[in-house]
Short mmCIF file of C-alpha atoms in Angstrom, two decimals:
data_model
loop_
_atom_site.label_atom_id
_atom_site.label_comp_id
_atom_site.label_asym_id
_atom_site.label_seq_id
_atom_site.Cartn_x
_atom_site.Cartn_y
_atom_site.Cartn_z
CA UNK A 8 -0.29 0.11 -0.09
CA UNK A 9 1.08 3.50 -0.81
CA UNK A 10 2.69 5.44 2.01
CA UNK A 11 4.14 8.58 2.17
CA UNK A 12 10.66 13.59 6.17
CA UNK A 13 13.79 19.11 10.08
CA UNK A 14 16.28 20.13 8.83
CA UNK A 15 16.06 23.27 10.72
CA UNK A 16 15.36 23.31 14.91
CA UNK A 17 14.43 26.50 14.19
CA UNK A 18 11.25 25.26 12.35
CA UNK A 19 11.18 23.65 15.37
CA UNK A 20 10.28 26.04 17.20
CA UNK A 21 8.60 28.04 15.32
CA UNK A 22 5.86 26.12 14.03
CA UNK A 23 5.39 25.08 17.69
CA UNK A 24 4.56 28.67 18.53
CA UNK A 25 2.14 28.74 15.60
CA UNK A 26 0.56 25.35 16.85
CA UNK A 27 0.27 25.92 20.28
CA UNK A 28 -1.14 29.84 20.00
CA UNK A 29 -3.59 29.00 17.28
CA UNK A 30 -4.92 25.03 17.22
CA UNK A 31 -5.07 25.39 21.46
CA UNK A 32 -8.19 24.06 22.88
CA UNK A 33 -10.00 22.31 19.93
CA UNK A 34 -9.29 19.05 21.18
CA UNK A 35 -6.55 17.42 21.47
CA UNK A 36 -5.94 15.79 25.77
CA UNK A 37 -3.70 18.08 27.56
CA UNK A 38 -1.70 16.55 31.05
CA UNK A 39 -4.08 17.98 33.40
CA UNK A 40 -7.40 16.28 31.14
CA UNK A 41 -9.71 13.94 33.73
CA UNK A 42 -8.14 10.01 33.50
CA UNK A 43 -11.59 9.08 32.40
CA UNK A 44 -11.39 10.13 29.38
CA UNK A 45 -10.84 8.32 26.81
CA UNK A 46 -9.85 10.55 23.70
CA UNK A 47 -7.08 10.14 21.78
CA UNK A 48 -5.28 12.45 18.36
CA UNK A 49 -3.92 11.20 15.73
CA UNK A 50 -1.21 12.29 13.25
CA UNK A 51 -1.94 10.12 9.69
CA UNK A 52 0.49 12.68 8.29
CA UNK A 53 -1.64 14.52 5.14
CA UNK A 54 -5.62 14.27 3.63
CA UNK A 55 -6.70 10.95 2.51
CA UNK A 56 -7.19 11.00 -1.38
CA UNK A 57 -10.62 9.09 -0.31
CA UNK A 58 -11.75 6.77 2.20
CA UNK A 59 -13.66 4.16 0.31
CA UNK A 60 -12.90 0.87 1.45
CA UNK A 61 -12.69 -0.21 -2.37
CA UNK A 62 -10.74 2.73 -3.86
CA UNK A 63 -7.77 3.32 -1.14
CA UNK A 64 -4.84 2.58 -2.09
CA UNK A 65 -2.91 4.73 0.39
CA UNK A 66 -1.85 3.98 4.05
CA UNK A 67 -4.03 7.11 5.67
CA UNK A 68 -7.13 5.43 4.27
CA UNK A 69 -5.95 2.77 4.97
CA UNK A 70 -5.92 3.53 8.37
CA UNK A 71 -9.52 5.53 8.88
CA UNK A 72 -11.28 2.46 6.83
CA UNK A 73 -8.76 -0.02 9.25
CA UNK A 74 -11.16 1.83 12.72
CA UNK A 75 -14.54 2.55 10.64
CA UNK A 76 -15.82 -0.92 8.56
CA UNK A 77 -14.57 -4.31 9.95
CA UNK A 78 -13.95 -7.48 7.04
CA UNK A 79 -15.34 -11.19 7.43
CA UNK A 80 -11.96 -12.02 9.84
CA UNK A 81 -9.72 -8.92 11.87
CA UNK A 82 -6.62 -9.02 12.85
CA UNK A 83 -4.73 -8.79 16.59
CA UNK A 84 -1.63 -7.47 17.95
CA UNK A 85 1.11 -10.38 16.99
CA UNK A 86 -0.52 -10.09 13.21
CA UNK A 87 -2.79 -13.68 13.42
CA UNK A 88 -6.41 -13.69 12.10
CA UNK A 89 -9.26 -13.43 13.90
CA UNK A 90 -12.98 -13.44 13.80
CA UNK A 91 -13.80 -10.27 12.82
CA UNK A 92 -17.42 -10.12 10.61
CA UNK A 93 -17.55 -13.98 10.00
CA UNK A 94 -17.60 -15.69 13.64
CA UNK A 95 -16.18 -19.27 11.45
CA UNK A 96 -15.31 -20.22 8.56
CA UNK A 97 -15.41 -23.99 6.22
CA UNK A 98 -12.16 -24.48 4.51
CA UNK A 99 -12.53 -27.32 1.57
CA UNK A 100 -9.87 -30.07 1.14
CA UNK A 101 -8.15 -29.08 -2.04
CA UNK A 102 -8.58 -25.25 -0.36
CA UNK A 103 -10.57 -23.10 -3.45
CA UNK A 104 -14.26 -23.67 -1.37
CA UNK A 105 -13.97 -20.46 1.96
CA UNK A 106 -17.25 -20.24 3.64
CA UNK A 107 -17.68 -17.88 5.95
CA UNK A 108 -20.46 -18.58 8.66
CA UNK A 109 -21.63 -14.40 9.60
CA UNK A 110 -22.70 -13.37 13.28
CA UNK A 111 -26.11 -12.12 13.88
CA UNK A 112 -25.03 -8.71 16.01
CA UNK A 113 -22.72 -7.19 13.08
CA UNK A 114 -24.14 -3.88 12.79
CA UNK A 115 -24.45 -0.75 10.21
CA UNK A 116 -23.65 2.48 11.89
CA UNK A 117 -26.40 3.15 11.80
CA UNK A 118 -28.32 -0.03 13.56
CA UNK A 119 -29.17 -2.03 9.75
CA UNK A 120 -28.00 -6.24 10.09
CA UNK A 121 -24.37 -6.64 7.97
CA UNK A 122 -25.12 -9.14 6.00
CA UNK A 123 -23.52 -11.37 3.34
CA UNK A 124 -24.71 -9.37 0.48
CA UNK A 125 -22.51 -6.25 1.73
CA UNK A 126 -19.78 -8.52 1.27
CA UNK A 127 -21.11 -10.13 -2.80
CA UNK A 128 -22.00 -6.55 -3.88
CA UNK A 129 -18.39 -5.24 -2.51
CA UNK A 130 -15.72 -7.09 -3.29
CA UNK A 131 -17.69 -7.47 -6.66
CA UNK A 132 -18.03 -3.66 -7.27
CA UNK A 133 -13.70 -2.76 -6.57
CA UNK A 134 -13.62 -5.67 -9.29
CA UNK A 135 -16.28 -4.02 -12.12
CA UNK A 136 -14.65 -2.33 -14.51
CA UNK A 137 -16.48 0.90 -15.03
CA UNK A 138 -14.64 1.22 -10.95
CA UNK A 139 -11.54 1.50 -11.98
CA UNK A 140 -10.65 0.48 -8.01
CA UNK A 141 -6.27 0.90 -8.80
CA UNK A 142 -7.38 -2.49 -5.42
CA UNK A 143 -9.00 -4.85 -8.15
CA UNK A 144 -6.56 -6.91 -8.28
CA UNK A 145 -6.22 -7.40 -4.72
CA UNK A 146 -9.53 -9.26 -5.91
CA UNK A 147 -8.64 -11.68 -8.97
CA UNK A 148 -7.39 -13.90 -6.61
CA UNK A 149 -10.90 -15.32 -7.03
CA UNK A 150 -12.48 -17.04 -9.38
CA UNK A 151 -13.30 -15.55 -12.68
CA UNK A 152 -11.87 -11.87 -10.75
CA UNK A 153 -9.42 -11.36 -13.62
CA UNK A 154 -11.87 -12.40 -15.93
CA UNK A 155 -14.80 -10.35 -15.09
CA UNK A 156 -12.82 -6.87 -14.54
CA UNK A 157 -11.64 -7.75 -18.05
CA UNK A 158 -14.27 -7.94 -19.74
CA UNK A 159 -14.31 -11.76 -20.78
CA UNK A 160 -17.30 -13.36 -17.93
CA UNK A 161 -19.87 -12.29 -16.54
CA UNK A 162 -20.20 -10.11 -12.77
CA UNK A 163 -22.24 -12.99 -11.92
CA UNK A 164 -19.53 -15.71 -12.76
CA UNK A 165 -17.28 -14.42 -10.30
CA UNK A 166 -16.37 -16.85 -6.92
CA UNK A 167 -18.34 -14.48 -3.92
CA UNK A 168 -22.19 -15.21 -3.66
CA UNK A 169 -24.73 -14.23 -0.04
CA UNK A 170 -26.54 -17.84 -0.26
CA UNK A 171 -28.14 -16.31 2.75
CA UNK A 172 -28.32 -13.09 5.57
CA UNK A 173 -25.08 -14.75 6.70
CA UNK A 174 -23.29 -17.54 4.35
CA UNK A 175 -21.04 -15.93 2.29
CA UNK A 176 -19.78 -17.84 -0.48
CA UNK A 177 -16.23 -17.44 -1.29
CA UNK A 178 -14.08 -19.44 -4.81
CA UNK A 179 -10.74 -19.15 -5.61
CA UNK A 180 -9.01 -19.71 -8.59
CA UNK A 181 -6.30 -20.91 -6.59
CA UNK A 182 -5.32 -22.32 -3.64
CA UNK A 183 -4.07 -18.96 -1.74
CA UNK A 184 -2.29 -19.85 1.39
CA UNK A 185 -2.29 -15.26 2.49
CA UNK A 186 -6.33 -15.31 1.72
CA UNK A 187 -8.22 -15.71 5.53
CA UNK A 188 -5.53 -12.46 5.54
CA UNK A 189 -6.40 -10.73 2.62
CA UNK A 190 -10.46 -10.79 4.31
CA UNK A 191 -8.99 -8.18 6.85
CA UNK A 192 -7.48 -5.60 3.49
CA UNK A 193 -9.61 -2.67 3.09
CA UNK A 194 -10.27 -3.31 -0.66
CA UNK A 195 -12.08 -6.67 1.30
CA UNK A 196 -14.26 -4.37 3.11
CA UNK A 197 -18.12 -4.74 3.50
CA UNK A 198 -20.24 -1.81 1.40
CA UNK A 199 -24.43 -0.96 1.26
CA UNK A 200 -25.33 -0.83 -1.54
CA UNK A 201 -28.06 1.35 -0.97
CA UNK A 202 -25.81 4.11 0.47
CA UNK A 203 -22.89 3.37 -2.71
CA UNK A 204 -24.74 3.27 -5.69
CA UNK A 205 -26.43 7.18 -5.65
CA UNK A 206 -23.07 7.79 -5.78
CA UNK A 207 -20.30 5.32 -6.82
CA UNK A 208 -17.64 7.56 -6.84
CA UNK A 209 -18.77 10.16 -4.65
CA UNK A 210 -20.53 9.19 -1.24
CA UNK A 211 -16.73 8.35 0.96
CA UNK A 212 -16.78 12.13 0.92
CA UNK A 213 -20.48 12.98 2.88
CA UNK A 214 -19.85 12.93 6.41
CA UNK A 215 -24.07 11.30 6.09
CA UNK A 216 -22.68 8.66 3.32
CA UNK A 217 -20.76 7.61 5.90
CA UNK A 218 -21.90 4.67 7.61
CA UNK A 219 -18.99 1.92 8.40
CA UNK A 220 -19.25 -1.88 10.73
CA UNK A 221 -16.59 -1.34 13.10
CA UNK A 222 -15.42 -0.02 15.71
CA UNK A 223 -15.91 3.46 15.43
CA UNK A 224 -18.29 6.17 13.48
CA UNK A 225 -17.08 9.05 11.68
CA UNK A 226 -19.44 12.18 13.30
CA UNK A 227 -17.08 15.59 11.99
CA UNK A 228 -15.55 16.05 8.68
CA UNK A 229 -12.80 19.40 8.21
CA UNK A 230 -12.16 19.15 4.83
CA UNK A 231 -7.82 19.05 4.81
CA UNK A 232 -7.93 19.96 8.68
CA UNK A 233 -10.07 17.03 11.02
CA UNK A 234 -11.77 13.93 11.27
CA UNK A 235 -13.57 12.48 14.22
CA UNK A 236 -15.07 9.06 14.97
CA UNK A 237 -17.14 8.14 17.96
CA UNK A 238 -17.28 4.09 19.49
CA UNK A 239 -20.19 2.69 17.88
CA UNK A 240 -22.64 2.37 19.62
CA UNK A 241 -24.17 -1.30 16.83
CA UNK A 242 -20.53 -2.35 16.63
CA UNK A 243 -20.82 -6.53 17.57
CA UNK A 244 -17.56 -6.14 19.38
CA UNK A 245 -18.38 -2.40 21.05
CA UNK A 246 -17.53 -3.97 25.20
CA UNK A 247 -13.68 -4.50 24.27
CA UNK A 248 -12.97 -1.08 22.79
CA UNK A 249 -12.09 1.24 25.26
CA UNK A 250 -11.98 4.77 23.32
CA UNK A 251 -14.60 7.08 22.94
CA UNK A 252 -13.41 8.99 20.02
CA UNK A 253 -10.50 9.10 17.89
CA UNK A 254 -9.71 12.94 15.83
CA UNK A 255 -7.35 12.08 12.79
CA UNK A 256 -5.34 15.66 12.23
CA UNK A 257 -3.38 15.21 8.48
CA UNK A 258 -0.47 17.67 9.33
CA UNK A 259 1.93 16.58 6.01
CA UNK A 260 4.44 18.86 7.22
CA UNK A 261 7.08 17.00 9.99
CA UNK A 262 7.51 20.80 11.47
CA UNK A 263 3.60 21.72 12.46
CA UNK A 264 3.25 17.61 13.23
CA UNK A 265 5.84 17.46 15.47
CA UNK A 266 5.29 21.37 17.25
CA UNK A 267 1.23 20.11 17.57
CA UNK A 268 2.93 17.15 19.40
CA UNK A 269 4.91 19.06 21.90
CA UNK A 270 1.67 21.36 22.24
CA UNK A 271 -0.17 18.08 23.09
CA UNK A 272 -2.30 19.07 20.68
CA UNK A 273 -1.91 15.31 18.84
CA UNK A 274 -1.20 12.02 21.58
CA UNK A 275 1.08 9.82 18.40
CA UNK A 276 2.50 11.75 15.30
CA UNK A 277 2.49 9.14 12.52
CA UNK A 278 4.16 8.38 9.25
CA UNK A 279 7.66 8.90 9.90
CA UNK A 280 6.80 12.67 10.27
CA UNK A 281 9.73 12.66 12.63
CA UNK A 282 11.77 15.49 11.90
CA UNK A 283 15.46 13.73 11.60
CA UNK A 284 17.48 15.62 13.89
CA UNK A 285 15.30 14.57 16.41
CA UNK A 286 15.54 10.78 15.76
CA UNK A 287 18.11 8.80 17.72
CA UNK A 288 16.84 12.32 20.34
CA UNK A 289 13.80 11.21 20.70
CA UNK A 290 13.78 7.13 20.76
CA UNK A 291 17.38 8.02 23.70
CA UNK A 292 15.38 9.62 25.58
CA UNK A 293 11.68 6.92 25.37
CA UNK A 294 9.59 9.47 24.01
CA UNK A 295 9.55 8.13 19.88
CA UNK A 296 9.73 4.37 19.43
CA UNK A 297 10.80 2.23 15.99
CA UNK A 298 8.31 -0.20 15.29
CA UNK A 299 8.98 -2.74 12.03
CA UNK A 300 7.23 -1.54 8.81
CA UNK A 301 7.21 -3.88 6.19
CA UNK A 302 8.26 -1.67 3.13
CA UNK A 303 10.54 0.36 0.38
CA UNK A 304 11.57 3.67 -0.06
CA UNK A 305 12.07 4.46 -3.64
CA UNK A 306 11.10 5.32 -6.99
CA UNK A 307 8.99 5.63 -10.07
CA UNK A 308 10.71 5.92 -13.61
CA UNK A 309 8.07 6.60 -16.07
CA UNK A 310 8.76 3.37 -18.38
CA UNK A 311 4.91 3.66 -20.29
CA UNK A 312 2.93 5.47 -23.18
CA UNK A 313 0.01 7.02 -21.14
CA UNK A 314 1.79 10.76 -21.05
CA UNK A 315 3.43 12.15 -24.15
CA UNK A 316 3.84 15.23 -22.06
CA UNK A 317 7.56 14.58 -20.85
CA UNK A 318 8.62 15.32 -24.19
CA UNK A 319 10.66 12.86 -26.91
CA UNK A 320 14.23 13.42 -25.29
CA UNK A 321 13.37 12.97 -21.79
CA UNK A 322 10.80 10.23 -22.94
CA UNK A 323 14.02 8.06 -24.97
CA UNK A 324 16.36 8.63 -21.82
CA UNK A 325 14.41 6.93 -19.09
CA UNK A 326 12.92 4.57 -21.59
CA UNK A 327 16.74 3.05 -21.90
CA UNK A 328 17.26 0.97 -18.84
CA UNK A 329 21.12 1.52 -19.28
CA UNK A 330 19.69 5.06 -18.13
CA UNK A 331 17.72 3.46 -15.67
CA UNK A 332 20.35 1.25 -14.00
CA UNK A 333 22.73 3.76 -14.32
CA UNK A 334 20.06 6.44 -11.96
CA UNK A 335 20.15 3.96 -9.53
CA UNK A 336 23.64 2.66 -9.58
CA UNK A 337 25.07 6.93 -8.42
CA UNK A 338 22.98 6.36 -5.16
CA UNK A 339 25.02 6.16 -2.17
CA UNK A 340 22.05 5.25 -0.23
CA UNK A 341 24.68 4.20 2.93
CA UNK A 342 25.18 8.19 3.40
CA UNK A 343 21.03 8.69 2.74
CA UNK A 344 20.41 6.09 6.08
CA UNK A 345 23.53 7.56 7.64
CA UNK A 346 22.91 11.08 6.87
CA UNK A 347 20.06 12.05 6.38
CA UNK A 348 17.02 9.18 7.83
CA UNK A 349 18.02 7.75 10.81
CA UNK A 350 15.24 5.80 11.59
CA UNK A 351 17.45 2.53 11.89
CA UNK A 352 16.43 2.10 8.22
CA UNK A 353 18.46 0.12 5.40
CA UNK A 354 19.32 0.88 2.36
CA UNK A 355 17.59 -1.21 -0.13
CA UNK A 356 19.32 -3.72 -2.57
CA UNK A 357 16.68 -5.18 -3.81
CA UNK A 358 13.14 -4.27 -4.14
CA UNK A 359 10.97 -6.60 -1.40
CA UNK A 360 12.40 -5.78 2.43
CA UNK A 361 14.22 -8.31 3.68
CA UNK A 362 11.77 -7.77 6.25
CA UNK A 363 9.04 -10.29 4.34
CA UNK A 364 8.89 -13.90 5.89
CA UNK A 365 8.10 -17.11 3.94
CA UNK A 366 6.35 -19.05 5.36
CA UNK A 367 8.92 -21.53 7.26
CA UNK A 368 10.37 -17.77 8.34
CA UNK A 369 13.39 -17.76 6.68
CA UNK A 370 13.00 -14.01 4.48
CA UNK A 371 12.70 -13.70 0.43
CA UNK A 372 15.54 -11.60 -0.64
CA UNK A 373 18.93 -13.36 -1.42
CA UNK A 374 20.68 -11.44 -2.83
CA UNK A 375 21.93 -7.77 -3.31
CA UNK A 376 21.31 -6.73 -6.46
CA UNK A 377 23.70 -3.57 -6.26
CA UNK A 378 26.47 -2.27 -3.87
CA UNK A 379 24.24 -0.75 -0.18
CA UNK A 380 27.01 2.42 -1.38
CA UNK A 381 26.37 2.32 -5.31
CA UNK A 382 28.52 1.99 -8.07
CA UNK A 383 29.65 5.40 -9.78
CA UNK A 384 32.86 4.58 -11.98
CA UNK A 385 29.69 1.56 -14.07
CA UNK A 386 26.62 4.46 -14.11
CA UNK A 387 29.20 6.68 -15.80
CA UNK A 388 29.96 4.01 -18.33
CA UNK A 389 26.42 2.62 -18.54
CA UNK A 390 25.74 6.76 -19.49
CA UNK A 391 27.88 6.88 -21.69
CA UNK A 392 26.87 3.94 -23.81
CA UNK A 393 23.12 4.95 -23.50
CA UNK A 394 24.82 8.15 -25.96
CA UNK A 395 25.79 10.63 -22.97
CA UNK A 396 28.94 10.59 -21.92
CA UNK A 397 29.81 12.95 -19.11
CA UNK A 398 26.44 13.82 -18.22
CA UNK A 399 26.48 15.33 -22.47
CA UNK A 400 23.28 15.61 -23.83
CA UNK A 401 21.13 14.34 -20.90
CA UNK A 402 18.05 16.75 -21.00
CA UNK A 403 17.00 18.16 -17.53
CA UNK A 404 14.59 15.16 -16.15
CA UNK A 405 12.21 16.09 -12.85
CA UNK A 406 11.68 14.31 -9.71
CA UNK A 407 8.07 14.90 -8.44
CA UNK A 408 7.90 14.48 -4.38
CA UNK A 409 4.67 14.31 -1.74
CA UNK A 410 5.73 17.10 0.79
CA UNK A 411 7.53 16.88 3.79
CA UNK A 412 11.62 18.13 4.56
CA UNK A 413 12.15 14.00 5.29
CA UNK A 414 11.41 14.10 1.41
CA UNK A 415 12.78 16.71 0.68
CA UNK A 416 16.36 15.66 1.84
CA UNK A 417 16.79 12.76 0.22
CA UNK A 418 14.75 13.79 -2.88
CA UNK A 419 17.65 16.44 -2.67
CA UNK A 420 20.20 14.34 -2.38
CA UNK A 421 19.46 12.25 -5.03
CA UNK A 422 19.64 15.52 -7.17
CA UNK A 423 23.94 16.21 -5.83
CA UNK A 424 23.96 12.86 -6.18
CA UNK A 425 23.42 12.70 -10.66
CA UNK A 426 25.28 16.13 -10.68
CA UNK A 427 29.02 15.25 -8.78
CA UNK A 428 28.64 11.46 -10.09
CA UNK A 429 26.84 11.64 -13.76
CA UNK A 430 26.60 14.81 -14.22
CA UNK A 431 23.10 15.31 -15.15
CA UNK A 432 21.11 18.43 -14.02
CA UNK A 433 18.13 17.42 -12.02
CA UNK A 434 14.90 19.47 -11.05
CA UNK A 435 12.57 19.30 -7.96
CA UNK A 436 8.75 19.49 -7.34
CA UNK A 437 6.70 19.37 -4.11
CA UNK A 438 2.72 18.81 -4.15
CA UNK A 439 0.08 18.13 -1.42
CA UNK A 440 0.42 13.84 -1.30
CA UNK A 441 -3.37 13.78 -2.57
CA UNK A 442 -1.29 15.56 -6.23
CA UNK A 443 1.64 13.15 -5.58
CA UNK A 444 -0.82 10.03 -6.47
CA UNK A 445 -3.14 11.24 -8.77
CA UNK A 446 -0.06 11.58 -10.76
CA UNK A 447 1.45 8.38 -9.87
CA UNK A 448 -1.89 6.91 -11.20
CA UNK A 449 -2.42 8.68 -13.95
CA UNK A 450 1.83 8.57 -14.35
CA UNK A 451 1.97 12.42 -14.93
CA UNK A 452 4.87 12.63 -13.82
CA UNK A 453 9.53 11.52 -15.33
CA UNK A 454 10.39 10.45 -11.66
CA UNK A 455 8.12 10.39 -8.31
CA UNK A 456 8.80 9.40 -5.40
CA UNK A 457 7.31 6.27 -4.21
CA UNK A 458 6.89 3.13 -1.72
CA UNK A 459 5.13 0.50 -0.97
CA UNK A 460 4.45 -1.05 2.82
CA UNK A 461 2.50 -4.31 2.57
CA UNK A 462 -1.16 -5.67 2.02
CA UNK A 463 0.41 -8.92 4.00
CA UNK A 464 3.99 -11.12 4.40
CA UNK A 465 4.27 -12.37 1.65
CA UNK A 466 6.59 -11.60 -1.21
CA UNK A 467 3.75 -11.68 -3.21
CA UNK A 468 2.20 -7.98 -2.56
CA UNK A 469 5.44 -6.87 -4.00
CA UNK A 470 5.50 -8.14 -6.65
CA UNK A 471 2.26 -8.51 -8.77
CA UNK A 472 1.96 -4.72 -8.72
CA UNK A 473 4.39 -4.56 -11.67
CA UNK A 474 2.40 -6.68 -14.10
CA UNK A 475 1.43 -5.42 -17.15
CA UNK A 476 -1.77 -2.96 -16.97
CA UNK A 477 -2.00 -3.54 -13.00
CA UNK A 478 -4.11 -1.34 -10.34
CA UNK A 479 -1.02 0.26 -9.22
CA UNK A 480 2.00 -0.72 -11.69
CA UNK A 481 2.50 3.16 -12.10
CA UNK A 482 5.74 2.51 -14.14
CA UNK A 483 3.88 1.63 -16.47
CA UNK A 484 5.92 -1.16 -16.92
CA UNK A 485 5.54 -4.11 -18.75
CA UNK A 486 7.34 -7.64 -19.17
CA UNK A 487 5.50 -10.41 -20.78
CA UNK A 488 8.70 -13.45 -19.14
CA UNK A 489 7.81 -11.36 -16.10
CA UNK A 490 3.89 -11.42 -15.81
CA UNK A 491 4.12 -14.86 -17.09
CA UNK A 492 6.16 -15.99 -13.89
CA UNK A 493 3.92 -13.68 -11.33
CA UNK A 494 0.30 -15.50 -12.35
CA UNK A 495 2.57 -19.25 -12.18
CA UNK A 496 3.27 -18.27 -8.89
CA UNK A 497 0.16 -17.49 -8.10
CA UNK A 498 -1.48 -20.61 -9.59
CA UNK A 499 1.05 -23.56 -8.33
CA UNK A 500 0.46 -25.45 -5.17
CA UNK A 501 4.60 -26.51 -5.57
CA UNK A 502 6.04 -23.47 -3.14
CA UNK A 503 9.52 -24.22 -3.58
CA UNK A 504 8.62 -23.80 -7.35
CA UNK A 505 6.17 -20.27 -6.39
CA UNK A 506 9.19 -18.50 -4.08
CA UNK A 507 11.58 -19.84 -7.29
CA UNK A 508 9.35 -17.76 -9.63
CA UNK A 509 9.44 -14.81 -7.14
CA UNK A 510 13.40 -14.81 -7.27
CA UNK A 511 12.83 -15.20 -11.24
CA UNK A 512 10.72 -12.43 -11.52
CA UNK A 513 12.75 -10.17 -8.33
CA UNK A 514 15.91 -10.36 -11.35
CA UNK A 515 13.78 -9.28 -14.25
CA UNK A 516 12.48 -6.13 -12.43
CA UNK A 517 15.69 -5.09 -11.00
CA UNK A 518 17.73 -6.18 -14.49
CA UNK A 519 15.39 -3.92 -16.23
CA UNK A 520 14.49 -1.56 -13.01
CA UNK A 521 11.28 0.95 -14.04
CA UNK A 522 11.70 1.87 -10.33
CA UNK A 523 14.51 2.46 -7.63
CA UNK A 524 15.00 2.05 -4.81
CA UNK A 525 17.26 3.55 -1.55
CA UNK A 526 16.04 2.29 2.12
CA UNK A 527 13.91 -0.59 3.41
CA UNK A 528 11.69 1.65 5.93
CA UNK A 529 11.08 1.60 9.72
CA UNK A 530 8.16 3.34 11.09
CA UNK A 531 9.62 5.97 13.82
CA UNK A 532 6.78 7.47 15.94
CA UNK A 533 6.04 10.03 18.40
CA UNK A 534 3.44 8.04 20.91
CA UNK A 535 1.78 9.90 24.45
CA UNK A 536 3.18 6.88 28.04
CA UNK A 537 -0.09 8.03 28.67
CA UNK A 538 -1.64 6.08 25.56
CA UNK A 539 -1.71 2.50 26.00
CA UNK A 540 -2.29 -0.51 24.52
CA UNK A 541 -1.90 1.08 20.55
CA UNK A 542 -1.41 -1.06 17.90
CA UNK A 543 1.38 -0.06 14.85
CA UNK A 544 1.08 -3.14 12.22
CA UNK A 545 4.27 -3.35 10.02
CA UNK A 546 1.90 -3.17 7.13
CA UNK A 547 1.65 -0.28 8.56
CA UNK A 548 -1.96 0.95 9.88
CA UNK A 549 -2.42 1.57 13.02
CA UNK A 550 -5.76 -0.11 15.74
CA UNK A 551 -7.31 1.55 18.45
CA UNK A 552 -10.17 -1.40 19.10
CA UNK A 553 -8.14 -1.61 21.90
CA UNK A 554 -6.57 1.03 22.30
CA UNK A 555 -7.23 3.05 25.64
CA UNK A 556 -5.81 6.57 27.83
CA UNK A 557 -3.89 5.67 31.34
CA UNK A 558 -3.19 8.83 33.13
#
């Protein structure tokens, strides 16, 4: 899932004064508040592009969705599957048919019962070609799911059917060992057909439409400012929910976010919005914690044909694999994680991070595709072979990144390394998170900062992004051999062959390099000591269903 870094301490102090003077009294938890107040304020780090479960593809929107909705299963604090709306399920011997039994006391926030048809509708809606969901491919595991999305099969042939109000039958195209955990993912959340069909693309942008079935429901939404959610009195498991209120803030700048945290305006500053210059000191003092994060920070290179506005020279350069390899090898990743990010990150020498494990507990990563320090000599030689000796004749290219000083610092480091090591000129463009996501989807960029956080603990969550035409294939990359390996890995029952297929596919991806991996994530979070049972998943989402305040 797509994820979203201060250079001057003075900026933090100024922002602190501004935040404390402007935002004081707006509902944040202060040290003097009553110990019985069960409310938490959390910084999402950006205004979500959407909070529609079927359309969202970002961590920010996913966190909102995961606390407002509940899938067939939930994920506990140990990242294990537990019953959600489904109280139980049966799996056929061939692992192709799942029968979910829904609990009869599961209700929507308006009191209506959650029914099996709500899941059938939501899943088929996400697959429908007209919905254009970036995550439609996450439902290709369903029988005929891919064919329906591509217009080759009917909606009725898709392998999900409400047998009755409380029984959902699911047929898979092939055995999928992580399918159960997928049903806790936002795209698999239920939706109410009579609400969504009134405005298929815009229904979730209206507070009055946002009827949900999870622990919390929306009560207020101030665009680009805050979202407020209250405990859902109709949630079947409400007795275990301790918080009364969650307020989500959307502070994208590290200085503003940390100032709001310092002033007590927010209780949790997440999504790596702790300024790099402060990270180590805050971690040592115990004022910030480092959480594992299954993700890679990288840059997409536009190698597709969607956008012709880049110009012939830029398009020609970026479509040359020798140029892309030169851009990859010219980066000193060790320097970036040591001197810029400073949160325990690892240099990314592959696309799938070393944190991703196989079913036997071993890491999927089996090789370093290049040195963490780069290889400037080879990068120069490749650029010369591509027709740009010592950078001569190479067009000025633009790198887009979403706002935030940490992203700016990393991108500026790339700009400096490209000038020093390859003698090529790079301009930078900072945009809002929504704009970045929109431009990535439309492939309206040259090189753009990106990231991917695992949707589940399996290398496939990284590998199937880059199949031809994939919803999150933002570079517009296409390789038939790669596609075949991914398709085979998804259909073979042979575990050894499956892993081998994915290793071969990554070999191709790291040869063609439509992406420039930079580092493997950690997640440094500022969190107040009175916030208890905070569940930060290494998959990126935060779950508040067991969180409480103790002062």
